[in-house]
C-alpha cells in the first residue's frame, strides 16, 4: 500500500512509450545541466572564490564570505519557486522550465567571465552575489518544472521511478562538476588555476542554452496540465485564481511539513560535497584532487541507488522508504565525522559513501512524494515551495554553519549534532504527513 499522503491520485496517461522516454530524458538532462551549473559555484567557493573576491586577513574569513555568497543562492530559490510555480500552474510546466534553463545559462556564464576584486574592486563581490542570486532563482524555478514534466507523464504505478530521473540530475551534476574541476586542475598549474582555470567549468555551462531550445521545440506540455486547463480557465473568472493564494490559505502546513522532512537531506548533501571539501583540504591537509575524486566516485553510486529507492517506493510506499533514509542519516552522523577526522582517504570514502546511501534512499522517492501532496492546479507552486524551503533551511546555510561550528567549538561533533537535530525535525514532519495520509 502506498503510504504517500496524496491529495489526488494521478491518473494513468495513455501515451506511447517513446514519448514518455523522450520527456523523461529531457527532464533528466534539464536537471543535470541545471545542477551542474549550480554545483560548480559550490566547488569554486570552497577552492578559490574566497581569495579572489573576498580578500581578508585570514583564510577562514574568506571562506566564510564565499560560503555566505553560496548561501545567498539558496535564499533566492523560493523566489524562483514562487514565480515559476504561479506561472507554471496557470500557463504550463514547459515554458517555465525553458525560462529557468536560459536564466541559469546566462548567470553561470557571467560568473565565468566576471573580473576579480583585484581588477574592479568592490564591484566584483557585488556582481558575484547578483549572479549567484540569479542562479538561485533559476534552480528554484527549474526543479518543479522538470519534476512535473517527468511525473505527470509517468504510467500508473511508476511515478516514483519516473520522478527519480529528475533526481539523478543531482549526482550527474556533481560528477560532471567535479570531473571538470579535476581536469582543469590537472592541466593547469596552481597559479594558472587561480588565474583562469577555475573559470572553465562556468563557461561550459553555456551549453544549457542548447538544451533549453531543444525542450522548447521538441517536448510537449504534460497531459495532466492540459487536462487541468479547463478548470484553470474557470478559476480565471473568479478571485480564487492564484495557486499561491490557494497554497497559503489551505495548504501552508503541508508545504512546511514537506520542507521540514527534507531539510536534513539537503543540508547533509551540501556538507558532503562542499563543507567537507573545505574541511579536509584546509584543516586536515588532504589533497584537493584526492577529495574531489572521492566525491566523484561516491556520486556515481547514487546513479544506481536513487532509482532503486524510487522503485522500492512504488512498491512499498513513499513514506516507508523515505523514513528509512532519515533514520539512517541520524544514526550515521557521528560515525561519519569520526571517520573523516582520521585524515585517511579510505575512511573518508567509506564515511561519505554510507551517508550517500541514506541520502539516496530519501532522495529517490522525494519527487513523487512531493507531487502527490498537491492537486495539478497548484502542484508546481506547492511542491516547489516545499522543496525550496528545505533548501534554504538546510542546504544554503549548511557549509557556512559547518565552518562556523568548527571554528567555535573546535570539534566536528558539533556538525554531527547539527545533522541529528535536522533528522529529528524530518522524522517529526514525516510522522505528521503519514498520520494525515491515514486519516484520509
Short mmCIF file of C-alpha atoms in Angstrom, two decimals:
data_model
loop_
_atom_site.label_atom_id
_atom_site.label_comp_id
_atom_site.label_asym_id
_atom_site.label_seq_id
_atom_site.Cartn_x
_atom_site.Cartn_y
_atom_site.Cartn_z
CA UNK A 1 0.00 0.00 0.00
CA UNK A 2 1.33 3.46 -0.91
CA UNK A 3 1.62 5.49 2.27
CA UNK A 4 2.20 8.76 0.40
CA UNK A 5 -0.20 11.45 1.63
CA UNK A 6 -1.70 12.07 -1.77
CA UNK A 7 -4.07 14.95 -2.31
CA UNK A 8 -5.14 13.33 -5.54
CA UNK A 9 -4.18 10.10 -7.29
CA UNK A 10 -2.53 10.91 -10.57
CA UNK A 11 -4.40 9.26 -13.45
CA UNK A 12 -2.61 6.99 -15.89
CA UNK A 13 -1.67 8.52 -19.22
CA UNK A 14 -2.27 6.73 -22.48
CA UNK A 15 0.86 7.81 -24.25
CA UNK A 16 3.33 5.93 -26.44
CA UNK A 17 6.35 4.65 -24.52
CA UNK A 18 8.72 6.52 -26.87
CA UNK A 19 7.11 9.85 -25.95
CA UNK A 20 7.43 9.13 -22.25
CA UNK A 21 11.08 8.19 -22.65
CA UNK A 22 11.81 11.33 -24.65
CA UNK A 23 10.20 13.51 -22.00
CA UNK A 24 11.92 11.64 -19.15
CA UNK A 25 15.29 12.02 -20.89
CA UNK A 26 14.70 15.72 -21.47
CA UNK A 27 13.70 16.23 -17.83
CA UNK A 28 16.76 14.33 -16.59
CA UNK A 29 19.09 16.35 -18.84
CA UNK A 30 17.47 19.60 -17.79
CA UNK A 31 18.00 18.71 -14.15
CA UNK A 32 21.59 17.55 -14.75
CA UNK A 33 22.80 20.63 -16.59
CA UNK A 34 21.00 22.97 -14.21
CA UNK A 35 22.55 21.31 -11.16
CA UNK A 36 25.95 21.20 -12.84
CA UNK A 37 25.83 24.97 -13.26
CA UNK A 38 24.70 25.36 -9.65
CA UNK A 39 27.30 22.99 -8.16
CA UNK A 40 30.34 24.45 -9.89
CA UNK A 41 29.80 27.52 -7.74
CA UNK A 42 29.90 25.43 -4.55
CA UNK A 43 33.18 23.78 -5.54
CA UNK A 44 34.70 27.09 -6.59
CA UNK A 45 33.52 28.64 -3.31
CA UNK A 46 35.45 26.00 -1.37
CA UNK A 47 38.59 26.31 -3.51
CA UNK A 48 39.19 29.79 -4.95
CA UNK A 49 36.37 32.36 -4.70
CA UNK A 50 37.24 33.45 -1.16
CA UNK A 51 40.71 34.65 -2.14
CA UNK A 52 39.66 36.13 -5.48
CA UNK A 53 36.50 38.01 -4.50
CA UNK A 54 36.65 38.40 -0.70
CA UNK A 55 40.26 39.19 0.27
CA UNK A 56 40.52 39.20 4.06
CA UNK A 57 43.03 38.84 6.86
CA UNK A 58 42.53 35.10 7.24
CA UNK A 59 41.64 32.18 5.01
CA UNK A 60 38.74 31.31 7.32
CA UNK A 61 37.17 34.76 6.88
CA UNK A 62 37.48 34.47 3.11
CA UNK A 63 35.88 31.02 3.09
CA UNK A 64 33.05 32.23 5.33
CA UNK A 65 32.35 35.14 2.96
CA UNK A 66 32.49 32.79 -0.02
CA UNK A 67 30.10 30.31 1.60
CA UNK A 68 27.80 33.16 2.58
CA UNK A 69 27.58 34.04 -1.12
CA UNK A 70 26.91 30.36 -1.81
CA UNK A 71 24.03 30.54 0.69
CA UNK A 72 22.56 33.64 -1.00
CA UNK A 73 21.67 31.45 -3.97
CA UNK A 74 19.54 29.30 -1.68
CA UNK A 75 17.74 32.31 -0.23
CA UNK A 76 16.76 33.25 -3.79
CA UNK A 77 15.44 29.80 -4.65
CA UNK A 78 11.96 30.28 -3.12
CA UNK A 79 11.55 33.36 -5.33
CA UNK A 80 12.11 31.19 -8.38
CA UNK A 81 9.80 28.53 -6.98
CA UNK A 82 7.01 31.02 -6.29
CA UNK A 83 7.20 32.89 -9.60
CA UNK A 84 7.62 29.76 -11.73
CA UNK A 85 5.06 27.89 -9.63
CA UNK A 86 2.43 30.57 -10.17
CA UNK A 87 3.03 30.75 -13.91
CA UNK A 88 3.67 27.02 -14.26
CA UNK A 89 0.36 26.13 -12.62
CA UNK A 90 -1.50 28.63 -14.80
CA UNK A 91 0.40 28.62 -18.11
CA UNK A 92 2.22 25.30 -18.27
CA UNK A 93 5.24 23.38 -17.00
CA UNK A 94 7.36 23.56 -20.14
CA UNK A 95 7.66 27.35 -20.59
CA UNK A 96 8.90 27.79 -17.03
CA UNK A 97 11.48 25.03 -17.41
CA UNK A 98 12.81 26.63 -20.59
CA UNK A 99 13.00 30.04 -18.90
CA UNK A 100 14.82 28.57 -15.88
CA UNK A 101 17.42 26.87 -18.07
CA UNK A 102 18.02 30.07 -20.03
CA UNK A 103 18.47 32.16 -16.89
CA UNK A 104 20.88 29.63 -15.41
CA UNK A 105 22.99 29.53 -18.57
CA UNK A 106 23.31 33.32 -18.66
CA UNK A 107 24.12 33.65 -14.93
CA UNK A 108 26.72 30.85 -14.90
CA UNK A 109 28.50 32.17 -17.97
CA UNK A 110 28.52 35.62 -16.37
CA UNK A 111 30.34 34.24 -13.31
CA UNK A 112 32.92 32.61 -15.57
CA UNK A 113 33.63 35.99 -17.21
CA UNK A 114 33.50 38.12 -14.03
CA UNK A 115 36.63 40.15 -13.17
CA UNK A 116 38.08 39.67 -9.68
CA UNK A 117 38.34 42.06 -6.71
CA UNK A 118 41.90 42.94 -7.73
CA UNK A 119 40.64 44.14 -11.13
CA UNK A 120 37.42 46.04 -10.38
CA UNK A 121 37.38 46.31 -6.60
CA UNK A 122 34.18 46.09 -4.57
CA UNK A 123 32.07 45.76 -7.74
CA UNK A 124 33.42 42.20 -8.12
CA UNK A 125 31.79 40.67 -5.00
CA UNK A 126 28.61 42.69 -5.62
CA UNK A 127 28.28 41.30 -9.13
CA UNK A 128 29.18 37.82 -7.93
CA UNK A 129 26.38 37.93 -5.36
CA UNK A 130 23.95 39.24 -8.01
CA UNK A 131 24.78 36.42 -10.42
CA UNK A 132 24.51 33.88 -7.61
CA UNK A 133 21.03 35.22 -6.83
CA UNK A 134 20.06 34.67 -10.48
CA UNK A 135 21.39 31.11 -10.25
CA UNK A 136 19.25 30.57 -7.18
CA UNK A 137 16.13 31.90 -8.88
CA UNK A 138 16.81 29.68 -11.88
CA UNK A 139 17.26 26.44 -9.92
CA UNK A 140 14.25 27.30 -7.77
CA UNK A 141 12.17 27.54 -10.92
CA UNK A 142 13.71 24.51 -12.61
CA UNK A 143 13.09 21.71 -10.13
CA UNK A 144 9.30 21.89 -10.15
CA UNK A 145 9.15 22.07 -13.95
CA UNK A 146 11.48 19.14 -14.54
CA UNK A 147 9.90 17.05 -11.78
CA UNK A 148 6.35 17.58 -13.07
CA UNK A 149 7.40 17.01 -16.66
CA UNK A 150 8.57 13.54 -15.58
CA UNK A 151 5.93 12.54 -13.01
CA UNK A 152 2.92 13.82 -14.93
CA UNK A 153 3.94 11.71 -17.93
CA UNK A 154 4.50 8.61 -15.77
CA UNK A 155 2.40 5.47 -16.33
CA UNK A 156 0.36 4.04 -13.47
CA UNK A 157 2.47 2.55 -10.69
CA UNK A 158 5.77 4.04 -11.93
CA UNK A 159 5.57 7.58 -10.67
CA UNK A 160 8.45 7.07 -8.27
CA UNK A 161 10.86 5.71 -10.86
CA UNK A 162 9.93 8.41 -13.39
CA UNK A 163 10.37 11.12 -10.77
CA UNK A 164 13.78 9.71 -9.88
CA UNK A 165 15.17 10.52 -13.34
CA UNK A 166 14.98 14.17 -12.35
CA UNK A 167 16.64 13.40 -9.02
CA UNK A 168 19.50 11.77 -10.95
CA UNK A 169 20.36 15.24 -12.19
CA UNK A 170 21.95 15.96 -8.80
CA UNK A 171 24.61 13.18 -8.81
CA UNK A 172 25.15 13.68 -12.54
CA UNK A 173 25.70 17.39 -11.89
CA UNK A 174 28.09 16.64 -9.03
CA UNK A 175 30.05 14.08 -11.04
CA UNK A 176 30.32 16.37 -14.04
CA UNK A 177 31.26 19.43 -11.98
CA UNK A 178 33.92 17.50 -10.05
CA UNK A 179 35.28 15.94 -13.23
CA UNK A 180 35.61 19.28 -14.98
CA UNK A 181 37.33 20.83 -11.94
CA UNK A 182 39.70 17.84 -11.71
CA UNK A 183 40.59 18.21 -15.38
CA UNK A 184 41.03 21.95 -15.04
CA UNK A 185 43.38 21.36 -12.10
CA UNK A 186 45.27 18.58 -13.89
CA UNK A 187 46.01 20.67 -16.98
CA UNK A 188 46.99 23.87 -15.16
CA UNK A 189 49.48 24.88 -12.53
CA UNK A 190 48.19 26.25 -9.21
CA UNK A 191 48.83 29.78 -10.46
CA UNK A 192 47.05 29.15 -13.76
CA UNK A 193 44.11 27.53 -12.00
CA UNK A 194 43.71 30.56 -9.73
CA UNK A 195 44.11 32.94 -12.68
CA UNK A 196 41.78 31.34 -15.23
CA UNK A 197 41.47 27.56 -14.88
CA UNK A 198 38.58 27.79 -12.39
CA UNK A 199 36.58 29.76 -14.98
CA UNK A 200 36.41 26.89 -17.50
CA UNK A 201 33.71 24.90 -15.62
CA UNK A 202 31.49 28.00 -15.55
CA UNK A 203 31.90 28.74 -19.25
CA UNK A 204 30.99 25.15 -20.17
CA UNK A 205 27.62 25.82 -18.51
CA UNK A 206 26.70 27.88 -21.56
CA UNK A 207 25.62 24.65 -23.27
CA UNK A 208 22.48 24.65 -21.11
CA UNK A 209 21.01 27.12 -23.60
CA UNK A 210 21.06 24.47 -26.33
CA UNK A 211 19.03 22.13 -24.13
CA UNK A 212 16.55 24.90 -23.38
CA UNK A 213 15.98 25.31 -27.12
CA UNK A 214 15.52 21.54 -27.58
CA UNK A 215 12.85 21.34 -24.86
CA UNK A 216 11.13 24.40 -26.27
CA UNK A 217 10.88 22.89 -29.76
CA UNK A 218 10.62 19.11 -29.17
CA UNK A 219 8.78 18.48 -25.88
CA UNK A 220 5.02 18.85 -25.44
CA UNK A 221 3.17 20.10 -22.36
CA UNK A 222 2.23 17.43 -19.80
CA UNK A 223 -1.11 15.61 -20.20
CA UNK A 224 -2.21 16.39 -16.65
CA UNK A 225 -1.73 20.11 -17.12
CA UNK A 226 -3.70 20.00 -20.37
CA UNK A 227 -6.49 18.16 -18.54
CA UNK A 228 -6.44 20.80 -15.81
CA UNK A 229 -6.56 23.76 -18.21
CA UNK A 230 -10.36 23.80 -18.39
CA UNK A 231 -10.66 24.04 -14.60
CA UNK A 232 -7.96 26.71 -14.58
CA UNK A 233 -9.86 28.72 -17.20
CA UNK A 234 -12.93 28.68 -14.94
CA UNK A 235 -10.88 29.85 -11.98
CA UNK A 236 -9.55 32.75 -14.03
CA UNK A 237 -13.07 34.18 -13.88
CA UNK A 238 -13.09 34.25 -10.06
CA UNK A 239 -10.89 35.69 -7.33
CA UNK A 240 -9.54 32.24 -6.46
CA UNK A 241 -7.25 32.03 -9.48
CA UNK A 242 -3.91 32.22 -7.68
CA UNK A 243 -2.16 28.92 -6.89
CA UNK A 244 -0.02 30.74 -4.31
CA UNK A 245 -3.10 32.15 -2.55
CA UNK A 246 -4.64 28.69 -2.52
CA UNK A 247 -1.49 27.20 -1.02
CA UNK A 248 -1.11 29.88 1.65
CA UNK A 249 -4.77 29.72 2.70
CA UNK A 250 -5.34 25.98 2.74
CA UNK A 251 -2.09 24.04 2.37
CA UNK A 252 0.69 26.01 4.08
CA UNK A 253 1.03 23.32 6.76
CA UNK A 254 1.67 20.68 4.10
CA UNK A 255 4.31 22.89 2.46
CA UNK A 256 6.11 23.44 5.77
CA UNK A 257 5.97 19.74 6.66
CA UNK A 258 7.39 18.86 3.25
CA UNK A 259 10.23 21.32 3.78
CA UNK A 260 10.86 20.06 7.31
CA UNK A 261 11.00 16.47 6.12
CA UNK A 262 13.69 17.22 3.52
CA UNK A 263 15.96 19.85 5.15
CA UNK A 264 18.26 17.20 6.67
CA UNK A 265 18.81 15.63 3.26
CA UNK A 266 19.81 18.82 1.50
CA UNK A 267 21.92 20.03 4.47
CA UNK A 268 23.87 16.78 4.71
CA UNK A 269 24.32 16.68 0.95
CA UNK A 270 25.92 20.14 0.81
CA UNK A 271 28.03 19.39 3.86
CA UNK A 272 29.41 16.37 1.99
CA UNK A 273 30.10 17.99 -1.38
CA UNK A 274 31.15 21.48 -0.24
CA UNK A 275 31.77 21.70 3.51
CA UNK A 276 33.83 18.50 3.68
CA UNK A 277 35.86 19.62 0.65
CA UNK A 278 36.89 22.79 2.51
CA UNK A 279 37.39 20.99 5.85
CA UNK A 280 39.56 18.18 4.53
CA UNK A 281 41.76 20.37 2.34
CA UNK A 282 42.13 23.37 4.69
CA UNK A 283 42.06 21.73 8.14
CA UNK A 284 43.17 18.12 7.53
CA UNK A 285 45.72 18.93 4.76
CA UNK A 286 44.28 16.35 2.36
CA UNK A 287 44.91 16.77 -1.35
CA UNK A 288 42.24 18.65 -3.30
CA UNK A 289 42.33 16.25 -6.25
CA UNK A 290 42.01 13.20 -4.00
CA UNK A 291 39.00 14.59 -2.12
CA UNK A 292 37.30 15.61 -5.38
CA UNK A 293 37.90 12.11 -6.75
CA UNK A 294 36.25 10.54 -3.69
CA UNK A 295 33.26 12.88 -4.08
CA UNK A 296 33.01 11.97 -7.74
CA UNK A 297 33.10 8.20 -7.10
CA UNK A 298 30.54 8.42 -4.30
CA UNK A 299 28.22 10.45 -6.51
CA UNK A 300 28.47 7.77 -9.21
CA UNK A 301 26.97 5.21 -6.83
CA UNK A 302 23.90 7.43 -6.46
CA UNK A 303 23.10 6.85 -10.12
CA UNK A 304 22.12 3.31 -9.07
CA UNK A 305 20.86 3.95 -5.55
CA UNK A 306 18.40 6.77 -6.34
CA UNK A 307 16.30 4.91 -8.95
CA UNK A 308 16.46 1.75 -6.81
CA UNK A 309 14.99 3.62 -3.83
CA UNK A 310 12.35 5.18 -6.09
CA UNK A 311 11.35 1.77 -7.45
CA UNK A 312 11.01 0.45 -3.91
CA UNK A 313 8.76 3.40 -3.06
CA UNK A 314 6.48 2.45 -5.97
CA UNK A 315 6.12 -0.97 -4.39
CA UNK A 316 6.23 -0.34 -0.63
CA UNK A 317 5.17 3.32 -0.33
CA UNK A 318 6.92 6.68 -0.32
CA UNK A 319 6.77 7.36 3.41
CA UNK A 320 8.19 3.98 4.43
CA UNK A 321 11.29 4.29 2.22
CA UNK A 322 11.70 7.99 2.98
CA UNK A 323 11.67 7.31 6.74
CA UNK A 324 14.38 4.64 6.49
CA UNK A 325 16.66 7.19 4.85
CA UNK A 326 16.03 9.84 7.51
CA UNK A 327 16.72 7.41 10.36
CA UNK A 328 19.92 6.27 8.65
CA UNK A 329 21.22 9.83 8.31
CA UNK A 330 20.64 10.45 12.03
CA UNK A 331 22.41 7.24 13.07
CA UNK A 332 25.39 7.81 10.76
CA UNK A 333 26.02 11.49 11.62
CA UNK A 334 28.57 10.75 14.37
CA UNK A 335 30.43 7.84 12.69
CA UNK A 336 30.64 9.97 9.53
CA UNK A 337 32.86 12.63 11.11
CA UNK A 338 34.80 10.19 13.28
CA UNK A 339 35.90 8.57 10.01
CA UNK A 340 36.59 11.88 8.23
CA UNK A 341 38.70 13.12 11.16
CA UNK A 342 41.18 10.26 10.69
CA UNK A 343 42.50 12.12 7.67
CA UNK A 344 42.51 8.84 5.75
CA UNK A 345 41.27 8.89 2.18
CA UNK A 346 39.90 5.36 2.58
CA UNK A 347 37.84 6.21 5.66
CA UNK A 348 36.67 9.44 4.04
CA UNK A 349 35.36 7.34 1.16
CA UNK A 350 33.66 4.85 3.49
CA UNK A 351 32.07 7.56 5.62
CA UNK A 352 30.73 9.62 2.72
CA UNK A 353 29.59 6.53 0.79
CA UNK A 354 27.40 5.25 3.64
CA UNK A 355 25.99 8.76 4.17
CA UNK A 356 25.30 8.98 0.45
CA UNK A 357 23.37 5.70 0.58
CA UNK A 358 20.96 7.10 3.16
CA UNK A 359 20.65 10.37 1.22
CA UNK A 360 19.75 8.39 -1.91
CA UNK A 361 17.10 6.39 -0.04
CA UNK A 362 15.38 9.68 0.81
CA UNK A 363 16.04 11.43 -2.47
CA UNK A 364 14.76 8.68 -4.76
CA UNK A 365 11.06 8.86 -3.78
CA UNK A 366 11.06 12.58 -2.89
CA UNK A 367 9.90 13.93 -6.28
CA UNK A 368 6.88 11.63 -6.44
CA UNK A 369 6.11 12.19 -2.76
CA UNK A 370 6.02 15.97 -3.15
CA UNK A 371 3.98 15.75 -6.36
CA UNK A 372 1.38 13.61 -4.60
CA UNK A 373 0.88 16.18 -1.85
CA UNK A 374 -0.92 18.62 -4.18
CA UNK A 375 -3.53 18.63 -6.94
CA UNK A 376 -2.45 19.53 -10.52
CA UNK A 377 -3.65 23.15 -10.48
CA UNK A 378 -1.39 24.03 -7.53
CA UNK A 379 1.23 21.28 -7.76
CA UNK A 380 4.07 23.33 -9.29
CA UNK A 381 3.70 26.01 -6.61
CA UNK A 382 3.21 23.67 -3.64
CA UNK A 383 5.92 21.14 -4.47
CA UNK A 384 8.43 23.86 -5.40
CA UNK A 385 7.82 25.80 -2.19
CA UNK A 386 8.25 22.68 -0.05
CA UNK A 387 11.50 21.79 -1.80
CA UNK A 388 12.93 25.31 -1.72
CA UNK A 389 12.06 25.87 1.95
CA UNK A 390 14.13 22.75 2.68
CA UNK A 391 16.93 24.13 0.51
CA UNK A 392 17.04 27.42 2.44
CA UNK A 393 16.67 25.87 5.90
CA UNK A 394 19.13 23.09 5.18
CA UNK A 395 21.41 23.29 2.18
CA UNK A 396 22.05 27.01 1.81
CA UNK A 397 23.39 27.59 5.30
CA UNK A 398 24.95 24.17 5.89
CA UNK A 399 28.52 24.81 4.61
CA UNK A 400 28.59 28.23 6.30
CA UNK A 401 27.31 26.80 9.60
CA UNK A 402 29.77 23.92 9.35
CA UNK A 403 32.74 26.31 9.18
CA UNK A 404 31.26 28.42 11.96
CA UNK A 405 30.62 25.41 14.20
CA UNK A 406 34.12 24.06 13.64
CA UNK A 407 35.70 27.42 14.43
CA UNK A 408 33.52 27.98 17.50
CA UNK A 409 33.58 24.53 19.09
CA UNK A 410 36.81 23.09 17.73
CA UNK A 411 35.20 19.70 17.13
CA UNK A 412 33.45 18.12 14.17
CA UNK A 413 30.96 16.51 16.57
CA UNK A 414 29.14 19.85 16.57
CA UNK A 415 28.43 19.31 12.87
CA UNK A 416 27.14 15.81 13.66
CA UNK A 417 24.82 17.32 16.28
CA UNK A 418 23.51 19.77 13.67
CA UNK A 419 22.69 16.89 11.30
CA UNK A 420 20.99 14.91 14.07
CA UNK A 421 18.84 17.91 15.03
CA UNK A 422 17.64 18.26 11.43
CA UNK A 423 16.98 14.49 11.34
CA UNK A 424 14.67 14.77 14.34
CA UNK A 425 12.74 17.58 12.61
CA UNK A 426 12.50 15.40 9.48
CA UNK A 427 11.14 12.41 11.36
CA UNK A 428 8.54 14.51 13.16
CA UNK A 429 7.43 16.04 9.85
CA UNK A 430 7.25 12.64 8.17
CA UNK A 431 5.18 11.25 11.07
CA UNK A 432 2.63 14.08 10.75
CA UNK A 433 2.40 13.61 6.96
CA UNK A 434 1.89 9.88 7.48
CA UNK A 435 -0.84 10.45 10.07
CA UNK A 436 -2.61 12.81 7.68
CA UNK A 437 -2.47 10.17 4.97
CA UNK A 438 -4.06 7.57 7.26
CA UNK A 439 -6.80 10.00 8.31
CA UNK A 440 -7.81 10.37 4.65
#
